[in-house]
PDB file of C-alpha atoms in Angstrom:
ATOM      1  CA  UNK J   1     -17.384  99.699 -16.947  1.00  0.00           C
ATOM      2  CA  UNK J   2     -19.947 101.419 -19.053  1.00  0.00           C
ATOM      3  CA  UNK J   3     -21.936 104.073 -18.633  1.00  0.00           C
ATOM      4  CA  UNK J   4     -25.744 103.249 -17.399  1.00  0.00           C
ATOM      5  CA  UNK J   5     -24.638  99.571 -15.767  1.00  0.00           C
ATOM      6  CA  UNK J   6     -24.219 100.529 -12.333  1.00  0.00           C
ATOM      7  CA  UNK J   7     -25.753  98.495 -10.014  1.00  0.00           C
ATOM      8  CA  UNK J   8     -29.748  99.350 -10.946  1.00  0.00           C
ATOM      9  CA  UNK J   9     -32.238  96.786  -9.311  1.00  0.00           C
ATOM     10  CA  UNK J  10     -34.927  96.959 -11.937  1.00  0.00           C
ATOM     11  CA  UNK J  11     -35.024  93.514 -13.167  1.00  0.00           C
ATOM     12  CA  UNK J  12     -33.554  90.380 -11.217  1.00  0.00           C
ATOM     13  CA  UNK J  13     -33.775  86.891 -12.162  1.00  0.00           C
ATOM     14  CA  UNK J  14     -37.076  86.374  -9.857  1.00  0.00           C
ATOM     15  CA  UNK J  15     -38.934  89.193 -10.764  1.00  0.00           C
ATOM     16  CA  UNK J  16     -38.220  88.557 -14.544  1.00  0.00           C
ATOM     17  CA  UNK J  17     -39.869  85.644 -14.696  1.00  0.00           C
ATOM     18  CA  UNK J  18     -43.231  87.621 -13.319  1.00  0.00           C
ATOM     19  CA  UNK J  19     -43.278  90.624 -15.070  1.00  0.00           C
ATOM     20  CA  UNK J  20     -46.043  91.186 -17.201  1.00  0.00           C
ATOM     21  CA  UNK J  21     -44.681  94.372 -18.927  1.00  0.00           C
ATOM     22  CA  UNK J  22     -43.285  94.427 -22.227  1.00  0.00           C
ATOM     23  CA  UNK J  23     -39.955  96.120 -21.543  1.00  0.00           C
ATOM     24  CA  UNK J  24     -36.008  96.334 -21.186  1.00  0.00           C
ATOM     25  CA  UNK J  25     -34.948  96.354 -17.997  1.00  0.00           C
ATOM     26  CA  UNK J  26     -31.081  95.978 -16.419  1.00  0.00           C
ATOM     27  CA  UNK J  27     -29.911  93.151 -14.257  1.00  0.00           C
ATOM     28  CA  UNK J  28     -26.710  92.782 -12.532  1.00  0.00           C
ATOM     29  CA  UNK J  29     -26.461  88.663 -12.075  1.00  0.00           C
ATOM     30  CA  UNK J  30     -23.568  86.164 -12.821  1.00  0.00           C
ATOM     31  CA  UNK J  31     -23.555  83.476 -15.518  1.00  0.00           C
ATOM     32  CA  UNK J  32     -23.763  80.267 -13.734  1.00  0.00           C
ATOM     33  CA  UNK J  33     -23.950  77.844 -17.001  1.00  0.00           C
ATOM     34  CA  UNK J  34     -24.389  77.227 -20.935  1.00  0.00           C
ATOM     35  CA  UNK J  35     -27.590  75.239 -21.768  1.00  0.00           C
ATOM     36  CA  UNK J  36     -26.570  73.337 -25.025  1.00  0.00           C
ATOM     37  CA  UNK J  37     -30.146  71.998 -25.804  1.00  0.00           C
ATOM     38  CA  UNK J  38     -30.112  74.705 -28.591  1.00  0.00           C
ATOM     39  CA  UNK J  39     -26.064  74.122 -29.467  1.00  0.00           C
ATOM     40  CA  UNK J  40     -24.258  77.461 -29.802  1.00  0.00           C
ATOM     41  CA  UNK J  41     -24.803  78.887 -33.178  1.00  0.00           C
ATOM     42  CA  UNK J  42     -27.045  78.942 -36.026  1.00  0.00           C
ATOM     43  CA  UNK J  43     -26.562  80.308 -39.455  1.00  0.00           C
ATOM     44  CA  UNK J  44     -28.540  83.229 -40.734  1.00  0.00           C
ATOM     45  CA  UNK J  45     -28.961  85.835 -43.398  1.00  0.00           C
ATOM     46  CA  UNK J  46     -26.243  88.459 -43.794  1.00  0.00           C
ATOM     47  CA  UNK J  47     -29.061  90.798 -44.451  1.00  0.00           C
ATOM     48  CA  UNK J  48     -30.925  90.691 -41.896  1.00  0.00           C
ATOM     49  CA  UNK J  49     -29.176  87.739 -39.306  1.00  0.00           C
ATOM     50  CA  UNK J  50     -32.528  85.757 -39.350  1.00  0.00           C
ATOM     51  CA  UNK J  51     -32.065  82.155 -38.862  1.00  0.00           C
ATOM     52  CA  UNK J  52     -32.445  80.535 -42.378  1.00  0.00           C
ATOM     53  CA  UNK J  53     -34.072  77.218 -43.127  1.00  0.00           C
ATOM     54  CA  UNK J  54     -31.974  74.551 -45.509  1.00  0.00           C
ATOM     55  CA  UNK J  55     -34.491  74.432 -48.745  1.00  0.00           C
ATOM     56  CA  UNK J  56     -33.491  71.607 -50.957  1.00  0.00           C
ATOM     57  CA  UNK J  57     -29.558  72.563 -51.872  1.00  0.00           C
ATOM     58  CA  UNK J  58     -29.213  76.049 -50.107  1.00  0.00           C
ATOM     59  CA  UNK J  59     -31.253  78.231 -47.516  1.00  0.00           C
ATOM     60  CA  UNK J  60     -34.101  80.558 -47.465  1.00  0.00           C
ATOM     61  CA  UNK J  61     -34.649  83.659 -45.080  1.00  0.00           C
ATOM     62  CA  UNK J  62     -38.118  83.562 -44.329  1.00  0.00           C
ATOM     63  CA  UNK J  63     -38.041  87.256 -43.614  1.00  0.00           C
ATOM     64  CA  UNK J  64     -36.360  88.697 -46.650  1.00  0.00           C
ATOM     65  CA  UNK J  65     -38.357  86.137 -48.482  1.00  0.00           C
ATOM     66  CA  UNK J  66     -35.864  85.059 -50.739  1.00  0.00           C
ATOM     67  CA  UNK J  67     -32.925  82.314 -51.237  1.00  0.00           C
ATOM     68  CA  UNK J  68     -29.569  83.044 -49.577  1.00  0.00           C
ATOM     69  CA  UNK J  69     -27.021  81.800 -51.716  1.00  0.00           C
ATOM     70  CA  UNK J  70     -23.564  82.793 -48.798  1.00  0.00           C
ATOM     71  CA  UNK J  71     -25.191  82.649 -45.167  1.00  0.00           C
ATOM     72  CA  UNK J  72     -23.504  82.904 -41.895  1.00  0.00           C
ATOM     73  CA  UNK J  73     -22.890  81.658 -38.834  1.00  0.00           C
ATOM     74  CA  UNK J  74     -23.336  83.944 -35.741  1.00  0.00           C
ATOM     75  CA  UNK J  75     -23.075  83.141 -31.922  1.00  0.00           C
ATOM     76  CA  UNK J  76     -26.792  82.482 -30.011  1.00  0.00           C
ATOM     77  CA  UNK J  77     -25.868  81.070 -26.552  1.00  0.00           C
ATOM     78  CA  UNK J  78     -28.214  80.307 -23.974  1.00  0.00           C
ATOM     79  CA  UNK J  79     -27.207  80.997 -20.266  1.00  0.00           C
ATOM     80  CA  UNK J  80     -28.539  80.045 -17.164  1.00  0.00           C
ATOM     81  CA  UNK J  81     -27.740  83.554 -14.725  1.00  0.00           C
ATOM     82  CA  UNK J  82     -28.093  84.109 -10.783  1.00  0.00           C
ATOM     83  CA  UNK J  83     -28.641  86.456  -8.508  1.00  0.00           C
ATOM     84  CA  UNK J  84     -29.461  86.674  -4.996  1.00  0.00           C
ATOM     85  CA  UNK J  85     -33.081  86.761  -5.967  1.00  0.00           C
ATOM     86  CA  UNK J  86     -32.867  83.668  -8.176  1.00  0.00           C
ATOM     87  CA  UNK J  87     -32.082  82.125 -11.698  1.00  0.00           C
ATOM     88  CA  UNK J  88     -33.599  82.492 -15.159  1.00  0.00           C
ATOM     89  CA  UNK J  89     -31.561  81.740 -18.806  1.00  0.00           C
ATOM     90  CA  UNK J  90     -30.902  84.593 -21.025  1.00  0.00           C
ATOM     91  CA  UNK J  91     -29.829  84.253 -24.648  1.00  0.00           C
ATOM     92  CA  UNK J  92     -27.239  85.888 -25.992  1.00  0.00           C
ATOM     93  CA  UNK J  93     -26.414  86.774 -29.454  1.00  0.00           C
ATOM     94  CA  UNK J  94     -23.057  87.221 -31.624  1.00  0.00           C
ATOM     95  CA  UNK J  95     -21.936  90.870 -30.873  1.00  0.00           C
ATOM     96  CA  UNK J  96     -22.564  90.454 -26.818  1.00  0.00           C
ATOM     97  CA  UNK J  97     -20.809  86.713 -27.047  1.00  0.00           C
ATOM     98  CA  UNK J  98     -17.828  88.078 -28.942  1.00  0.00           C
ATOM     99  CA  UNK J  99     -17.458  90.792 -26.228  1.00  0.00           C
ATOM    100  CA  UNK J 100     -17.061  88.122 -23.042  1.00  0.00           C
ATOM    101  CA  UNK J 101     -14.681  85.428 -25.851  1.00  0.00           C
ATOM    102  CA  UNK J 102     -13.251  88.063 -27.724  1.00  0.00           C
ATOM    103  CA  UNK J 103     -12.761  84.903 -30.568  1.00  0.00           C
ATOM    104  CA  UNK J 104     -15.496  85.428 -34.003  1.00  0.00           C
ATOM    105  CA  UNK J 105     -17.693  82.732 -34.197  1.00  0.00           C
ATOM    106  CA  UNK J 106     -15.806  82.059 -37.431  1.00  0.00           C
ATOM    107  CA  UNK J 107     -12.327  81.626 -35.980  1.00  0.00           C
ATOM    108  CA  UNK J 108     -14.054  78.745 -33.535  1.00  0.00           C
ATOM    109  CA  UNK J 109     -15.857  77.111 -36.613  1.00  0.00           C
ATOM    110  CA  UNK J 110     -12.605  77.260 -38.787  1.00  0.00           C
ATOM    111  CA  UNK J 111     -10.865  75.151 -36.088  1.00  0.00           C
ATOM    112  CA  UNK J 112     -13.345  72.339 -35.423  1.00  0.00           C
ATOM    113  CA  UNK J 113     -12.181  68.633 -36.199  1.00  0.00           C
ATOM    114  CA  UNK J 114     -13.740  65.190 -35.448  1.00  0.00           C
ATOM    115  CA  UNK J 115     -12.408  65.116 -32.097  1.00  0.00           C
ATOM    116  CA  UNK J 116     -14.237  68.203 -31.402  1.00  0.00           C
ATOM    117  CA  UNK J 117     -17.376  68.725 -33.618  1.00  0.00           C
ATOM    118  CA  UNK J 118     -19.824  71.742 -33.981  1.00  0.00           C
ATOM    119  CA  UNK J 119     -22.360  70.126 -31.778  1.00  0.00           C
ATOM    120  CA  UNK J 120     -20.544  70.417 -28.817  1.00  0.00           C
ATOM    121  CA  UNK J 121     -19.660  73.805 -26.996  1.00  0.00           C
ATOM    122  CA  UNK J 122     -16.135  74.694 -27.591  1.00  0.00           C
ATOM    123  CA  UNK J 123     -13.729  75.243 -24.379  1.00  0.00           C
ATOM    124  CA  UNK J 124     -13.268  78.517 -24.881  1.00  0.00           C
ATOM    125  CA  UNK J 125     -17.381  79.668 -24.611  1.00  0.00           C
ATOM    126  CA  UNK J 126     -17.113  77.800 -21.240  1.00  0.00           C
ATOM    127  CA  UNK J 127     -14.867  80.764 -20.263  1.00  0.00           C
ATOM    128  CA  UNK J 128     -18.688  83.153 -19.950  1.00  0.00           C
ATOM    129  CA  UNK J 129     -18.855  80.894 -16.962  1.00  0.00           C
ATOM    130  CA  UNK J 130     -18.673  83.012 -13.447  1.00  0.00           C
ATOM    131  CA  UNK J 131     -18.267  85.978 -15.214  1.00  0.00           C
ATOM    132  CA  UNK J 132     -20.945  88.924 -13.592  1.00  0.00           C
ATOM    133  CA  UNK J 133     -22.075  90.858 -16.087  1.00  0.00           C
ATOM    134  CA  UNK J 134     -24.484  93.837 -16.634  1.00  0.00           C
ATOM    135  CA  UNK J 135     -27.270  93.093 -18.877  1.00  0.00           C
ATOM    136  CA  UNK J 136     -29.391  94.831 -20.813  1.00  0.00           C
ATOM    137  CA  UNK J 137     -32.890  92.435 -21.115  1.00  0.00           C
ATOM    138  CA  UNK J 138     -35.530  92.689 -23.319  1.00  0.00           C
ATOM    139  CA  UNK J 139     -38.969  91.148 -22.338  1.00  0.00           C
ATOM    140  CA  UNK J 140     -41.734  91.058 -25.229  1.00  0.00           C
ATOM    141  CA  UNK J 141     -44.703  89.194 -25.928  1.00  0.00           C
ATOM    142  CA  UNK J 142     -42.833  85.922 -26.279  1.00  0.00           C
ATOM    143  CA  UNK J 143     -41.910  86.118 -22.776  1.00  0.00           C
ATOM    144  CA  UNK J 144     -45.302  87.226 -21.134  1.00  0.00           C
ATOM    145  CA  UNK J 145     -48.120  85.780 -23.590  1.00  0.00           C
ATOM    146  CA  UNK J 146     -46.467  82.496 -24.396  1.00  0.00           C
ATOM    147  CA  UNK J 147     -44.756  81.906 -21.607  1.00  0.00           C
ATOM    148  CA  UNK J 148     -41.039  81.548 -22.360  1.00  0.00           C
ATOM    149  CA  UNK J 149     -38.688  82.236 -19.661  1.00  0.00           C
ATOM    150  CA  UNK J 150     -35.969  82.699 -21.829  1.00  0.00           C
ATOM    151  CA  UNK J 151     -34.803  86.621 -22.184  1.00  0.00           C
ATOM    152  CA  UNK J 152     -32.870  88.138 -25.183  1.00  0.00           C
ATOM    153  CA  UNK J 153     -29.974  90.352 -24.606  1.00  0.00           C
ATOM    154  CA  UNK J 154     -29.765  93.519 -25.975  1.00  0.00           C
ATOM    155  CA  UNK J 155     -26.337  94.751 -24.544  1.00  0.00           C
ATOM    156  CA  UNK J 156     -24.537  93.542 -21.705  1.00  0.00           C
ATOM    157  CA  UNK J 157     -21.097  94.929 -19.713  1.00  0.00           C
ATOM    158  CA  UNK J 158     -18.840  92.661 -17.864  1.00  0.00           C
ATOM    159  CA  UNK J 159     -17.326  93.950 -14.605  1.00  0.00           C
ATOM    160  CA  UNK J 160     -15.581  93.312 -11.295  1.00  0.00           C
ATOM    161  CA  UNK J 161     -17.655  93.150  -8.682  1.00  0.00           C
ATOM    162  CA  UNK J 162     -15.186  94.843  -6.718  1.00  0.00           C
ATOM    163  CA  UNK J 163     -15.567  97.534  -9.004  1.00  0.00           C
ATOM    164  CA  UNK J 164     -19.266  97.937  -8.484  1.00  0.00           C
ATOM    165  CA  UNK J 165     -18.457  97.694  -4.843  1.00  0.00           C
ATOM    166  CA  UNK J 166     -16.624 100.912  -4.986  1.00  0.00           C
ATOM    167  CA  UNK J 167     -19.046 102.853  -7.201  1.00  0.00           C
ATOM    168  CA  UNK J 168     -21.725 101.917  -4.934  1.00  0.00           C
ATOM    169  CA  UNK J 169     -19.707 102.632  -1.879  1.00  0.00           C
ATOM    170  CA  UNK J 170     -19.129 106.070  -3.331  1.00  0.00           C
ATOM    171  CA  UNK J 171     -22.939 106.626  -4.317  1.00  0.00           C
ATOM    172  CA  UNK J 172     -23.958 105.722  -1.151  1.00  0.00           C
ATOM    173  CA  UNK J 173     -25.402 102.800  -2.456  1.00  0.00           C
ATOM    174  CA  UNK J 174     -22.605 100.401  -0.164  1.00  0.00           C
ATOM    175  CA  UNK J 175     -25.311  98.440   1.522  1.00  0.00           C
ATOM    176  CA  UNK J 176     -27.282  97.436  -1.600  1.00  0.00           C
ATOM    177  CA  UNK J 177     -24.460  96.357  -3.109  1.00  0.00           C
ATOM    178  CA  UNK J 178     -23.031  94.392  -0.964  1.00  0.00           C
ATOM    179  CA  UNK J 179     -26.301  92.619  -0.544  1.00  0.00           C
ATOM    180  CA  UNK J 180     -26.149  91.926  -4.546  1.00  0.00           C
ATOM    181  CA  UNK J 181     -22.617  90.835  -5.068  1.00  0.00           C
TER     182      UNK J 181
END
């Protein structure tokens, strides 16, 4: 487990979706489901990993403001996460969906056929499913002036909750623990 994702009840799934602050915060919640309605990629600029937009025969990053000639593909998956305070969806991006698959975005890509195409989610990213995690959530403006109850990512730390059990039983922190596991 790492360091600074011990059980710390400063964000849950319930009091995400009303916080007004613009902040990062740490919740401890399990991921209950993938919401395809976005698929489970996108291709972006290796400069900067901004989506790109097709422009007539190749794509344009918007940000670097100029045409990108060998893009990429990188993971953005969109979970649905519980607690015993609630749900809310969380997005997660390449690095943090590479650490729960431990398969590049790339390898999964390389393998797709017919029988399995890119727009639906490949077996092995239903594998995030059930597993409790440690996350490390960023709410900005997008979340609290437009609205969007959809939080990015920044880091996140799988772990048994058996584990946290035991370092909570051992902080003296047993009885909140229990309560969130």
């Amino acid at each position: 487990m790492e360091q600074g994702f011990i059980l710390i009840p400063a964000l849950t799934p319930q009091n995400a979706n009303s916080t007004l602050l613009l902040a990062r915060c740490l919740c401890h919640a399990e991921i209950t489901a993938i919401l395809d309605g976005e698929g489970w990629y996108y291709t972006c600029c290796p400069k900067c990993a901004r989506k790109v937009r097709l422009l007539g025969q190749g794509y344009y990053c918007g940000s670097c403001a100029e045409n990108v000639s060998d893009p990429k593909q990188r993971y953005k998956l969109i979970v649905r996460v519980v607690d015993i305070s609630g749900t809310t969806t969380f997005t997660l991006f390449n690095k943090e969906v590479e650490r729960l698959v431990v398969v590049p975005v790339e390898n999964i890509l390389a393998e797709l056929t017919q029988d399995n195409p890119a727009s639906e989610i490949p077996a092995v990213l239903n594998n995030v499913i059930g597993k409790t995690c440690g996350f490390d959530v960023k709410i900005s403006s997008y979340n609290t002036n437009l609205g969007y109850e959809e939080y990015t990512v920044v880091k996140l730390s799988e772990y048994d909750p058996a584990e946290v059990q035991a370092v909570a039983e051992t902080s003296g922190a047993g009885a909140e623990a229990q309560n969130a596991t």
